[in-house]
Amino acid sequence: MHGSSARAKPAHARGAGQHLLLVVHEPGVAELLSTTLELAGYRTALSGTGGEALERLAEQRFDLMVVDTALPDMASLARERPVVAHRPPVLVLTEYDSLGDLVPELGPGERDYVTKPFRVAEVLARVQVLLRDAHPEHPRDGALSYRDLVLDDTLCKARRGTRTLDLTPAEYRLLRHLLVNAHRVLSKEQIGQHVWGDHRGDNSIEQLVSRLRRKIDRDAPGLIHTRRGFGYWLGHADAEH
């Protein structure tokens, strides 16, 4: 019996240490979610109000937020339209079926919801899906991927959907750097250091990004974006910085 239990345990450890912010007002619900998610392999932090959650977001980066719409200050948050530097994906716990009007300013396009009373298994499943969609995957075959964009380090090839991308070595290194840091703005200095080992002129980096963008986004929704004055980032357009 002991051996069977030991073999079953890894199946529940679904997380890999990702940091989740739980924004829940009810102590019992907060304790249930925190305990369950930490047993599943995640790290958690708790906030009892939306205002407190925004303060936490300003101080540190989280991989995902779980937000209960029963927060006492949810209405005021919607009116004030707060802005934070990094808005992680959001899993909403709600008694309503309409997601469109819920916490529009607390998260990017990566959102999902679970209706209350919720099942713990469903929360775990939704968390997994959101984290998988929001960050590039590292399959065992050595590939990096974001949605339909795949980069294979084994063969040094890349494709968007069914279309093979003809990339130069510099373009390949840039794409890999953007994929590994999906949803993070990379400065021109960071890109220059990674691609060439030193900081090239802004014009060289702009031209490199422009060439890569034409190849990546030619026949599909744009994945490479400019954050004017800061740098470039890769991700879904809804995940604004």
mmCIF file of N, CA and C in Angstrom, residues 1-10:
data_model
loop_
_atom_site.group_PDB
_atom_site.id
_atom_site.type_symbol
_atom_site.label_atom_id
_atom_site.label_comp_id
_atom_site.label_asym_id
_atom_site.label_seq_id
_atom_site.Cartn_x
_atom_site.Cartn_y
_atom_site.Cartn_z
ATOM 1 N N MET A 1 0.836 -1.212 0.000
ATOM 2 C CA MET A 1 0.000 0.000 0.000
ATOM 3 C C MET A 1 0.860 1.248 0.000
ATOM 4 N N HIS A 2 1.962 1.169 0.774
ATOM 5 C CA HIS A 2 2.855 2.338 0.842
ATOM 6 C C HIS A 2 3.486 2.614 -0.508
ATOM 7 N N GLY A 3 3.870 1.547 -1.227
ATOM 8 C CA GLY A 3 4.487 1.738 -2.534
ATOM 9 C C GLY A 3 3.515 2.342 -3.522
ATOM 10 N N SER A 4 2.243 1.891 -3.461
ATOM 11 C CA SER A 4 1.231 2.434 -4.369
ATOM 12 C C SER A 4 1.024 3.904 -4.125
ATOM 13 N N SER A 5 1.008 4.331 -2.842
ATOM 14 C CA SER A 5 0.827 5.744 -2.515
ATOM 15 C C SER A 5 1.980 6.575 -3.024
ATOM 16 N N ALA A 6 3.212 6.031 -2.910
ATOM 17 C CA ALA A 6 4.384 6.775 -3.361
ATOM 18 C C ALA A 6 4.360 6.965 -4.864
ATOM 19 N N ARG A 7 3.869 5.937 -5.584
ATOM 20 C CA ARG A 7 3.825 6.069 -7.042
ATOM 21 C C ARG A 7 2.746 7.047 -7.468
ATOM 22 N N ALA A 8 1.673 7.162 -6.700
ATOM 23 C CA ALA A 8 0.563 8.033 -7.093
ATOM 24 C C ALA A 8 0.862 9.496 -6.832
ATOM 25 N N LYS A 9 1.748 9.788 -5.889
ATOM 26 C CA LYS A 9 1.964 11.162 -5.480
ATOM 27 C C LYS A 9 2.408 12.090 -6.601
ATOM 28 N N PRO A 10 3.378 11.708 -7.481
ATOM 29 C CA PRO A 10 3.805 12.613 -8.538
ATOM 30 C C PRO A 10 2.687 13.038 -9.466
#
